[in-house]
Amino acid sequence: MGTMDTEIKLQNTKTRKKEVFEPIDASNVRMYVCGPTVYDRAHLGNARPVVVFDVLYRLLREVYGAHHVTYARNFTDVDDKINARAAESGRQIGDITAETTQWFLDDMGELGALEPNHMPRATQYIPQMVAMIEDLIAKGHAYAAEGHVLFAVDSWKELYGKLSGRSVDDMIAGARVEVAPYKKNPMDFVLWKPSSDELPGWDSPWGRGRPGWHIECSVMSYELLGETFDIHGGGNDLMFPHHENEIAQSCCANGDDSFAKYWLHNEMLQVEGKKMSKSLGNFFTVRDLLDKGYPGEVIRLVFLQTHYRKPMDWTDKKAKEAEATLRKWRALTAGIEPASSAAAAVLAALADDLNTAGVIAELHKLAAAGDAAGLLASANLLGLLTAEMGAWAAGPSADFSGYEETLFKARQKAMETKNFSEVDRLKAVFVEAGLEVRMSKAGVELVPGAGFDPDKLEGL
């Protein structure tokens, strides 16, 4: 398996250019993506990098073979937000992180995301973090002060800021940096901080404490993927300071400026044209949408209609259109065996910096041409029209024969009595439920539309 002759191009944040992807080792392609901090349900914005990098993972598996791709995505399970949640709820930290980690996996699974090969939790790697911090101190890139250990950006000044394209001086001028008397430079960031008795803490040469946020990804990527690996991904909100600090730590620990070869960042998400915020009332978790009856496959298709480097706008209209499209495609491909591979034009669009919008245009062409087998294989490459994702479209609502018969009989009766009020009542109920009513001499057909809601048929 594998179509190694496919040339993948990716927009590399590090070089600001679209580059041909050349893996360090084609038999061991490695990708690391920053995962969630687990203190609550994942909101819709958290799902975007998951879907984006799931598509990249699927493409890499297609091109290099599934056994030659390793994907690691972490869980941050030591963090001040988690500590605060525990303090306010009176629950154990371990219970909160275990529950929210499972929620995340369940919710992302509903969006058709494959589970990464490795899903390390930060708390499993504390000794390795302590070791990397000791190494950075020994090499002159970090210093201990008042129970804290800080990274010294001056020791890496030439390269610090390269990823986000800012100089240290610019950053200090415009930064919201934490001012602390023990910092030698205001941009220095925390590698280790002291923990009071009620907070999670681990023994270290600097006393009982816990790691800073950035060190965990440097350590886990090193442990799982090695000193250098192919792709590092995440939302563009992580570019600074998180990814910038990871690069500084890892390159200084490794003694060179290798670390990740290609950096990919997805843009943010909006809802109905506005930034998602609790104050605007447009803040949704993925679970909120699933519970409201938006199928995971529909959410996934809406996400993929926008290129990952453009801001994405979630709208109800897009969801209804995506649902109608998927119903049509599922009807067309029902009972069909997929072609042996995705259409060449689909693979080419996907390999061009994950042009998912271009792929979807190709899927519409395949559907219009009636190429059901090609459509199915091509959609499967994107994680769409899979058997696992289909329950929503094949539910009990798929059989309308009983309702069709009721309407047919009512119409026959109306022809005799010339009283069409019952026919009109039934039609109104079906239309309100999102069914298109098609009546002809031959009989009655009910066809579900985009907003079909089977609950509205109860009590007929």
Coordinates of C-alpha atoms in Angstrom, one line a residue:
M1 CA 0.0 0.0 0.0
G2 CA 1.2 3.5 -0.5
T3 CA 1.5 5.9 -3.5
M4 CA 5.0 7.2 -2.8
D5 CA 5.1 9.0 -6.1
T6 CA 2.6 11.6 -4.9
E7 CA 4.3 14.9 -4.2
I8 CA 3.0 16.5 -1.0
K9 CA 3.4 20.3 -0.6
L10 CA 2.9 22.0 2.7
Q11 CA 3.0 25.6 3.8
N12 CA 5.9 25.7 6.3
T13 CA 5.5 28.4 8.9
K14 CA 9.2 28.2 9.7
T15 CA 10.2 29.3 6.2
R16 CA 7.0 31.2 5.2
K17 CA 6.9 29.1 2.0
K18 CA 5.0 26.3 0.5
E19 CA 7.6 23.5 0.3
V20 CA 7.7 20.0 -1.2
F21 CA 7.4 17.6 1.8
E22 CA 10.5 15.4 2.0
P23 CA 10.5 13.2 5.0
I24 CA 13.6 12.6 7.1
D25 CA 13.0 8.9 6.7
A26 CA 10.2 7.8 4.3
S27 CA 9.8 4.5 6.3
N28 CA 9.2 6.4 9.5
V29 CA 7.3 9.7 8.9
R30 CA 6.7 11.4 12.2
M31 CA 4.2 14.1 13.3
Y32 CA 3.6 15.8 16.6
V33 CA 0.5 18.0 17.3
C34 CA -0.3 19.9 20.4
G35 CA -3.4 18.5 22.1
P36 CA -5.9 19.8 24.6
T37 CA -5.5 21.0 28.2
V38 CA -8.1 18.7 29.9
Y39 CA -10.3 20.6 32.3
D40 CA -13.5 20.8 30.3
R41 CA -15.3 19.7 27.2
A42 CA -13.6 20.5 23.9
H43 CA -15.2 23.6 22.2
L44 CA -15.7 23.8 18.5
G45 CA -12.5 25.7 18.0
N46 CA -10.5 22.9 19.7
A47 CA -11.8 20.5 17.1
R48 CA -10.4 22.3 14.2
P49 CA -6.7 21.2 14.6
V50 CA -7.9 17.7 15.4
V51 CA -9.8 17.5 12.0
V52 CA -7.1 19.3 10.0
F53 CA -4.3 17.1 11.3
D54 CA -6.4 14.0 11.0
V55 CA -6.7 14.7 7.3
L56 CA -2.9 15.2 7.1
Y57 CA -2.4 11.9 9.0
R58 CA -4.7 10.1 6.5
L59 CA -2.9 11.6 3.6
L60 CA 0.5 10.6 5.0
R61 CA -0.8 7.0 5.6
E62 CA -2.1 6.9 2.0
V63 CA 1.2 8.0 0.5
Y64 CA 3.7 6.3 2.8
G65 CA 1.7 3.3 4.1
A66 CA -0.1 3.2 7.4
H67 CA 2.8 1.4 9.2
H68 CA 5.3 4.0 8.2
V69 CA 3.6 7.0 9.9
T70 CA 3.7 7.8 13.6
Y71 CA 1.4 10.5 14.9
A72 CA 1.7 11.8 18.5
R73 CA -0.7 14.2 20.1
N74 CA -0.4 15.1 23.8
F75 CA -2.8 15.7 26.7
T76 CA -1.8 18.5 29.0
D77 CA -3.0 17.2 32.4
V78 CA -1.0 19.4 34.7
D79 CA -2.0 23.1 34.4
D80 CA -3.3 25.9 36.5
K81 CA -6.7 25.8 34.8
I82 CA -7.1 22.2 36.0
N83 CA -6.0 23.2 39.5
A84 CA -8.6 26.0 39.6
R85 CA -11.3 23.6 38.4
A86 CA -10.4 21.1 41.1
A87 CA -10.4 23.9 43.8
E88 CA -13.8 25.2 42.8
S89 CA -15.5 21.8 42.3
G90 CA -13.9 20.0 45.2
R91 CA -13.1 17.1 42.9
Q92 CA -9.8 15.2 42.6
I93 CA -7.5 16.5 39.8
G94 CA -7.0 13.0 38.5
D95 CA -10.7 12.4 38.3
I96 CA -11.2 15.6 36.3
T97 CA -8.4 14.9 33.8
A98 CA -9.4 11.3 33.3
E99 CA -13.0 12.2 32.6
T100 CA -12.2 15.1 30.3
T101 CA -9.5 13.1 28.4
Q102 CA -12.2 10.4 27.7
W103 CA -14.7 13.1 26.7
F104 CA -12.2 14.5 24.2
L105 CA -11.5 11.1 22.6
D106 CA -15.3 10.3 22.4
D107 CA -16.2 13.7 20.9
M108 CA -13.3 13.7 18.4
G109 CA -14.2 10.1 17.5
E110 CA -17.7 11.3 16.6
L111 CA -16.0 13.7 14.1
G112 CA -14.3 10.8 12.4
A113 CA -10.8 11.5 13.8
L114 CA -8.5 8.5 14.0
E115 CA -6.8 8.1 17.3
P116 CA -3.1 9.1 17.1
N117 CA -0.5 6.3 17.6
H118 CA 0.7 8.0 20.8
M119 CA -1.4 10.1 23.2
P120 CA 1.1 10.9 26.0
R121 CA -0.1 12.7 29.1
A122 CA 2.3 15.3 30.6
T123 CA 2.2 13.8 34.1
Q124 CA 3.7 10.5 32.7
Y125 CA 6.9 12.4 31.7
I126 CA 7.9 14.5 34.7
P127 CA 11.2 12.8 35.4
Q128 CA 12.2 13.3 31.7
M129 CA 11.2 17.0 32.0
V130 CA 13.4 17.4 35.1
A131 CA 16.3 15.8 33.2
M132 CA 15.9 18.1 30.2
I133 CA 15.7 21.2 32.5
E134 CA 18.9 20.1 34.3
D135 CA 20.5 19.7 30.9
L136 CA 19.5 23.2 29.8
I137 CA 20.9 24.6 33.0
A138 CA 24.2 22.7 32.5
K139 CA 24.4 24.1 28.9
G140 CA 23.9 27.7 30.1
H141 CA 20.4 28.1 28.6
A142 CA 18.5 28.2 31.9
Y143 CA 18.9 29.3 35.5
A144 CA 17.3 28.6 38.9
A145 CA 15.9 31.4 40.9
E146 CA 13.7 31.4 44.0
G147 CA 12.4 27.8 43.4
H148 CA 11.7 28.6 39.7
V149 CA 13.8 27.6 36.7
L150 CA 13.7 30.0 33.8
F151 CA 14.8 29.7 30.2
A152 CA 17.3 32.4 29.3
V153 CA 16.2 33.8 25.9
D154 CA 19.4 35.8 25.7
S155 CA 21.3 32.5 25.3
W156 CA 19.4 31.9 22.1
K157 CA 18.7 35.5 21.0
E158 CA 19.6 35.1 17.3
L159 CA 17.0 32.5 16.7
Y160 CA 14.3 33.2 19.3
G161 CA 11.3 34.6 17.5
K162 CA 12.1 33.2 14.1
L163 CA 8.9 31.1 13.9
S164 CA 6.5 34.0 14.7
G165 CA 8.7 36.5 12.9
R166 CA 9.3 38.8 15.9
S167 CA 12.5 40.0 17.5
V168 CA 13.0 39.7 21.2
D169 CA 13.0 43.5 21.5
D170 CA 9.7 43.8 19.7
M171 CA 8.3 41.1 21.8
I172 CA 9.2 42.8 25.0
A173 CA 7.7 46.0 23.8
G174 CA 4.3 44.5 22.9
A175 CA 4.2 41.4 25.1
R176 CA 2.0 40.4 28.0
V177 CA 4.9 38.9 29.8
E178 CA 4.7 37.9 33.4
V179 CA 6.9 40.4 35.3
A180 CA 8.8 38.7 38.1
P181 CA 11.8 40.1 40.1
Y182 CA 13.8 36.9 39.6
K183 CA 13.8 37.1 35.8
K184 CA 17.0 38.3 34.1
N185 CA 15.1 39.3 31.0
P186 CA 11.4 39.9 30.9
M187 CA 11.0 37.4 28.1
D188 CA 12.5 34.5 30.1
F189 CA 9.9 31.9 30.5
V190 CA 9.2 29.3 33.2
L191 CA 10.5 25.7 32.9
W192 CA 9.7 24.8 36.5
K193 CA 7.7 26.5 39.3
P194 CA 7.2 25.7 43.0
S195 CA 4.0 24.1 44.2
S196 CA 2.3 24.8 47.5
D197 CA 1.1 21.8 49.5
E198 CA -2.4 21.7 48.0
L199 CA -1.2 21.8 44.4
P200 CA 0.1 18.9 42.3
G201 CA 3.9 18.7 42.7
W202 CA 6.9 16.5 42.1
D203 CA 10.3 16.3 43.7
S204 CA 13.1 18.0 41.8
P205 CA 16.6 19.5 42.4
W206 CA 14.8 22.9 42.9
G207 CA 12.3 21.6 45.4
R208 CA 8.7 20.3 45.1
G209 CA 7.1 21.8 42.0
R210 CA 5.6 21.3 38.6
P211 CA 6.7 21.9 35.0
G212 CA 5.9 25.0 33.0
W213 CA 3.6 24.5 30.0
H214 CA 6.1 24.6 27.1
I215 CA 8.6 22.0 28.4
E216 CA 6.2 19.1 28.2
C217 CA 5.9 19.1 24.4
S218 CA 9.7 19.4 23.9
V219 CA 10.1 16.3 26.2
M220 CA 7.3 14.2 24.8
S221 CA 8.1 14.8 21.2
Y222 CA 11.8 13.9 22.0
E223 CA 10.8 10.7 23.8
L224 CA 8.3 9.5 21.2
L225 CA 9.7 10.8 17.9
G226 CA 13.3 11.6 18.5
E227 CA 15.5 14.7 18.4
T228 CA 14.3 15.7 14.9
F229 CA 11.0 14.7 13.3
D230 CA 9.0 15.8 10.2
I231 CA 6.0 17.8 11.1
H232 CA 4.9 19.8 14.1
G233 CA 1.3 21.2 14.1
G234 CA -1.2 23.1 16.1
G235 CA -3.5 26.2 16.0
N236 CA -1.9 29.5 15.0
D237 CA -2.7 30.8 18.5
L238 CA 0.1 28.5 19.8
M239 CA 2.7 29.9 17.4
F240 CA 3.8 32.4 20.1
P241 CA 4.7 31.8 22.8
H242 CA 4.2 28.0 23.0
H243 CA 5.8 26.8 19.8
E244 CA 8.5 29.5 19.9
N245 CA 9.5 28.3 23.4
E246 CA 9.4 24.7 22.4
I247 CA 11.8 25.4 19.6
A248 CA 14.2 27.3 21.9
Q249 CA 14.2 24.5 24.5
S250 CA 14.5 21.6 22.1
C251 CA 17.2 23.2 19.9
C252 CA 19.2 24.2 23.0
A253 CA 18.9 20.7 24.5
N254 CA 19.8 19.1 21.2
G255 CA 22.7 21.4 20.6
D256 CA 21.5 22.4 17.1
D257 CA 18.6 24.0 15.4
S258 CA 16.9 21.0 14.0
F259 CA 13.8 19.9 16.0
A260 CA 10.8 19.8 13.6
K261 CA 11.4 20.3 9.9
Y262 CA 7.9 21.5 8.9
W263 CA 5.6 23.6 11.0
L264 CA 1.9 23.8 10.2
H265 CA -0.6 26.1 11.8
N266 CA -4.4 26.2 11.3
E267 CA -6.4 29.4 11.5
M268 CA -9.1 30.0 14.1
L269 CA -12.8 29.4 14.0
Q270 CA -15.8 31.8 14.2
V271 CA -19.5 31.2 14.7
E272 CA -21.9 33.0 12.4
G273 CA -19.2 35.5 11.5
K274 CA -18.2 36.4 15.0
K275 CA -15.4 35.2 17.3
M276 CA -16.7 32.5 19.6
S277 CA -17.2 33.8 23.1
K278 CA -19.4 33.0 26.1
S279 CA -20.6 36.7 26.3
L280 CA -21.9 36.6 22.7
G281 CA -23.8 33.3 23.5
N282 CA -22.2 31.7 20.4
F283 CA -19.8 29.4 22.4
F284 CA -20.4 25.7 21.7
T285 CA -18.7 22.6 22.7
V286 CA -18.6 19.8 20.2
R287 CA -20.9 17.8 22.5
D288 CA -23.4 20.7 22.4
L289 CA -23.7 20.4 18.7
L290 CA -23.8 16.6 18.7
D291 CA -26.6 16.7 21.3
K292 CA -28.5 19.2 19.2
G293 CA -28.6 16.6 16.5
Y294 CA -25.8 17.8 14.2
P295 CA -24.2 14.5 13.1
G296 CA -20.4 14.3 13.5
E297 CA -20.0 13.6 9.8
V298 CA -21.9 16.9 9.0
I299 CA -19.6 18.9 11.4
R300 CA -16.6 17.3 9.7
L301 CA -17.7 18.2 6.2
V302 CA -18.4 21.8 7.2
F303 CA -14.9 22.1 8.7
L304 CA -13.3 20.7 5.5
Q305 CA -15.1 23.2 3.2
T306 CA -12.6 25.9 4.4
H307 CA -8.9 25.7 3.8
Y308 CA -7.0 25.1 7.1
R309 CA -5.0 28.3 6.8
K310 CA -8.2 30.5 6.4
P311 CA -10.4 31.5 9.3
M312 CA -13.4 29.1 9.4
D313 CA -16.9 30.3 10.0
W314 CA -19.4 27.8 11.4
T315 CA -22.9 28.6 10.3
D316 CA -26.2 26.8 10.6
K317 CA -26.8 27.3 6.9
K318 CA -23.5 25.5 6.0
A319 CA -24.5 22.6 8.3
K320 CA -27.9 22.2 6.6
E321 CA -26.2 22.2 3.2
A322 CA -23.5 19.7 4.3
E323 CA -26.2 17.4 5.7
A324 CA -28.2 17.5 2.3
T325 CA -24.9 16.8 0.4
L326 CA -24.0 13.8 2.6
R327 CA -27.5 12.3 2.4
K328 CA -27.3 12.6 -1.4
W329 CA -23.8 11.0 -1.5
R330 CA -24.8 8.3 0.9
A331 CA -27.8 7.4 -1.2
L332 CA -25.6 7.3 -4.3
T333 CA -23.0 5.0 -2.7
A334 CA -25.3 2.7 -0.7
G335 CA -24.3 -0.9 -1.2
I336 CA -21.4 0.0 -3.5
E337 CA -17.8 -1.2 -3.2
P338 CA -15.3 1.7 -3.2
A339 CA -12.9 1.9 -6.1
S340 CA -9.4 0.6 -5.3
S341 CA -8.1 4.1 -4.8
A342 CA -9.2 7.7 -4.5
A343 CA -9.5 9.7 -7.7
A344 CA -6.2 11.1 -8.9
A345 CA -7.6 14.7 -8.9
V346 CA -8.7 14.2 -5.3
L347 CA -5.3 13.0 -4.2
A348 CA -3.6 15.8 -6.1
A349 CA -5.8 18.5 -4.4
L350 CA -5.2 17.0 -0.9
A351 CA -1.5 16.8 -1.5
D352 CA -1.4 20.5 -2.4
D353 CA -1.2 21.8 1.1
L354 CA -4.4 20.0 2.2
N355 CA -6.7 21.8 -0.2
T356 CA -9.8 20.2 1.3
A357 CA -12.2 22.7 -0.4
G358 CA -10.7 21.6 -3.8
V359 CA -11.2 18.0 -2.8
I360 CA -14.9 18.6 -2.0
A361 CA -15.3 20.2 -5.4
E362 CA -13.9 17.1 -7.0
L363 CA -16.3 14.9 -4.9
H364 CA -19.2 16.9 -6.3
K365 CA -17.9 16.2 -9.8
L366 CA -17.7 12.5 -9.1
A367 CA -21.2 12.5 -7.8
A368 CA -22.5 14.4 -10.8
A369 CA -20.8 11.9 -13.1
G370 CA -22.5 9.1 -11.2
D371 CA -19.1 7.6 -10.3
A372 CA -20.3 6.1 -7.0
A373 CA -17.3 3.8 -6.5
G374 CA -14.8 6.7 -7.1
L375 CA -16.8 9.0 -4.9
L376 CA -16.8 6.5 -2.1
A377 CA -13.0 5.8 -2.2
S378 CA -12.3 9.5 -2.5
A379 CA -14.6 10.5 0.3
N380 CA -13.1 7.7 2.5
L381 CA -9.7 9.3 2.1
L382 CA -11.1 12.4 3.8
G383 CA -12.8 10.3 6.5
L384 CA -16.2 10.8 5.0
L385 CA -18.9 8.3 4.0
T386 CA -17.2 5.7 6.2
A387 CA -19.4 2.9 7.6
E388 CA -18.6 4.1 11.2
M389 CA -19.9 7.6 10.4
G390 CA -23.2 6.5 8.8
A391 CA -25.6 5.7 11.6
W392 CA -27.2 9.2 11.5
A393 CA -28.2 8.8 7.8
A394 CA -29.4 5.2 8.1
G395 CA -31.5 5.5 11.2
P396 CA -35.1 4.4 11.6
S397 CA -36.1 7.5 9.7
A398 CA -34.9 5.9 6.4
D399 CA -38.1 3.9 6.0
F400 CA -41.1 6.2 5.3
S401 CA -43.4 3.5 3.7
G402 CA -45.9 3.7 6.6
Y403 CA -46.2 7.4 6.3
E404 CA -46.4 7.2 2.5
E405 CA -49.2 4.7 2.7
T406 CA -51.1 6.9 5.2
L407 CA -50.9 9.9 2.9
F408 CA -51.8 7.8 -0.1
K409 CA -55.0 6.4 1.6
A410 CA -55.9 9.9 2.8
R411 CA -55.6 11.2 -0.7
Q412 CA -57.8 8.4 -2.1
K413 CA -60.4 9.2 0.4
A414 CA -60.2 12.9 -0.3
M415 CA -60.8 12.2 -4.0
E416 CA -64.1 10.6 -3.1
T417 CA -65.2 13.1 -0.4
K418 CA -63.7 16.2 -2.0
N419 CA -62.5 17.2 1.5
F420 CA -58.7 17.6 1.3
S421 CA -58.2 18.9 4.9
E422 CA -56.6 15.7 6.2
V423 CA -54.3 15.5 3.2
D424 CA -53.2 19.1 3.8
R425 CA -52.7 18.4 7.5
L426 CA -50.5 15.4 6.8
K427 CA -48.5 17.2 4.1
A428 CA -47.9 20.2 6.5
V429 CA -46.6 17.8 9.2
F430 CA -44.2 16.1 6.7
V431 CA -42.9 19.4 5.3
E432 CA -42.5 20.8 8.8
A433 CA -40.4 17.7 9.7
G434 CA -38.2 18.4 6.7
L435 CA -39.6 15.9 4.2
E436 CA -40.2 16.7 0.6
V437 CA -43.7 15.4 -0.5
R438 CA -43.8 14.1 -4.0
M439 CA -47.3 13.0 -5.2
S440 CA -48.0 11.5 -8.6
K441 CA -50.6 9.1 -10.1
A442 CA -48.3 6.2 -9.2
G443 CA -48.2 7.0 -5.5
V444 CA -46.6 9.1 -2.8
E445 CA -42.9 9.5 -2.1
L446 CA -41.4 11.2 1.0
V447 CA -37.8 12.4 0.6
P448 CA -35.8 13.7 3.6
G449 CA -34.2 17.1 3.1
A450 CA -31.3 18.8 4.8
G451 CA -33.1 19.7 8.0
F452 CA -35.0 16.5 8.5
D453 CA -36.1 15.9 12.1
P454 CA -37.8 12.5 12.8
D455 CA -39.0 13.7 16.2
K456 CA -41.5 15.9 14.4
L457 CA -43.3 12.8 13.0
E458 CA -44.1 11.4 16.4
G459 CA -47.7 11.3 17.3
L460 CA -49.0 11.2 13.7

